[in-house]
Every structure is written in C-alpha cells, then in structure tokens.
Short mmCIF file of C-alpha atoms in Angstrom, two decimals:
data_model
loop_
_atom_site.label_atom_id
_atom_site.label_comp_id
_atom_site.label_asym_id
_atom_site.label_seq_id
_atom_site.Cartn_x
_atom_site.Cartn_y
_atom_site.Cartn_z
CA MET A 11 0.00 0.00 0.00
CA ASN A 12 1.50 3.31 -1.02
CA ALA A 13 1.18 6.56 0.99
CA SER A 14 -1.79 7.95 -0.97
CA ASN A 15 -3.78 4.71 -0.50
CA ALA A 16 -3.00 4.77 3.22
CA LEU A 17 -4.29 8.34 3.46
CA LEU A 18 -7.53 7.27 1.78
CA ALA A 19 -7.92 4.12 3.86
CA ALA A 20 -7.59 5.81 7.27
CA PRO A 21 -10.82 7.87 7.06
CA LEU A 22 -12.69 4.86 5.70
CA LEU A 23 -11.50 2.73 8.61
CA VAL A 24 -12.57 5.38 11.11
CA ALA A 25 -15.99 5.69 9.44
CA ALA A 26 -16.44 1.92 9.52
CA LEU A 27 -15.55 1.66 13.22
CA LEU A 28 -17.64 4.61 14.45
CA PRO A 29 -20.83 2.56 14.91
CA LEU A 30 -18.87 0.16 17.14
CA THR A 31 -17.84 2.83 19.63
CA ALA A 32 -19.79 2.99 22.85
CA GLN A 33 -22.17 5.89 23.18
CA ALA A 34 -23.35 7.02 26.58
CA GLU A 35 -26.50 8.66 27.82
CA THR A 36 -26.68 10.83 30.91
CA ILE A 37 -28.95 9.54 33.67
CA THR A 38 -29.95 11.40 36.83
CA LEU A 39 -30.35 9.11 39.83
CA THR A 40 -32.13 10.12 43.02
CA LEU A 41 -30.94 9.26 46.49
CA SER A 42 -32.56 6.02 47.66
CA GLN A 43 -30.90 5.46 51.01
CA GLU A 44 -28.09 6.78 53.16
CA GLN A 45 -26.32 5.34 56.15
CA ASP A 46 -24.21 7.04 58.78
CA GLY A 47 -20.86 5.31 59.13
CA GLY A 48 -19.52 7.49 61.95
CA THR A 49 -15.96 8.64 61.37
CA ALA A 50 -15.81 6.61 58.12
CA GLY A 51 -18.36 8.94 56.53
CA ARG A 52 -21.82 8.50 55.08
CA ALA A 53 -22.75 5.86 52.49
CA CYS A 54 -25.07 7.17 49.78
CA MET A 55 -27.02 4.66 47.67
CA TYR A 56 -28.74 5.39 44.36
CA ILE A 57 -30.82 2.67 42.65
CA HIS A 58 -31.61 2.56 38.93
CA GLN A 59 -33.05 -0.38 37.00
CA GLY A 60 -32.12 -2.87 39.71
CA GLN A 61 -28.53 -1.72 40.03
CA ALA A 62 -27.03 0.36 42.82
CA GLU A 63 -24.52 3.19 42.62
CA TYR A 64 -22.71 3.95 45.87
CA ARG A 65 -20.88 7.06 46.98
CA VAL A 66 -19.18 7.82 50.28
CA VAL A 67 -19.04 11.36 51.63
CA LYS A 68 -17.17 12.80 54.61
CA PRO A 69 -18.84 12.47 58.03
CA ASP A 70 -19.80 16.16 58.16
CA GLU A 71 -21.29 16.18 54.62
CA ILE A 72 -24.71 15.12 53.42
CA CYS A 73 -25.47 12.82 50.51
CA PRO A 74 -26.36 14.66 47.30
CA ALA A 75 -30.08 14.36 46.49
CA THR A 76 -29.22 13.42 42.90
CA LEU A 77 -26.30 11.78 41.13
CA ILE A 78 -25.57 12.13 37.41
CA VAL A 79 -23.97 9.12 35.74
CA GLU A 80 -23.32 8.03 32.20
CA SER A 81 -24.77 4.74 31.03
CA PRO A 82 -23.84 3.08 27.74
CA THR A 83 -26.66 2.97 25.24
CA HIS A 84 -27.50 -0.31 23.57
CA ARG A 85 -27.86 -0.33 19.82
CA ALA A 86 -29.72 -3.08 18.06
#
C-alpha cells in the first residue's frame, strides 16, 4: 500500500468503526438510602433499574439528592 492509498484508507476505517464505539447517555439518579458510618463517613445509595450506585461522603457532609452518571446505550 502506497502513501496515498494509506491516506484514503484511514478515514474509511474510522468511518467503519464509528458505529462500534460505545455511546453514553446521561442519567440522573435520586438518592434512595443513606447510612451514617460514623468517622468513616456516610454511604449514599442510588438505585436505577435494579442496580445500585454507591458514593461515600465525609462524616460532616450530606449525601447529594441526585447523582448524574453516564450509562452506555444499547444499539440493536
């Protein structure tokens, strides 16, 4: 493959692989439960579609009411 063919092939390869890259959607989760862990901090739990997201904050902080996460979208 000469240099000009390589220059033409690179954009085609990128265009062919673009549909395979993971796309993400932004989801806002609301606080489901929190637990005081004393000096270890507070455990914050957010539930979405049967899965939990956990965050730990300092003992003197409160859990955020919402949490924004990115979730991969599924393409058929």
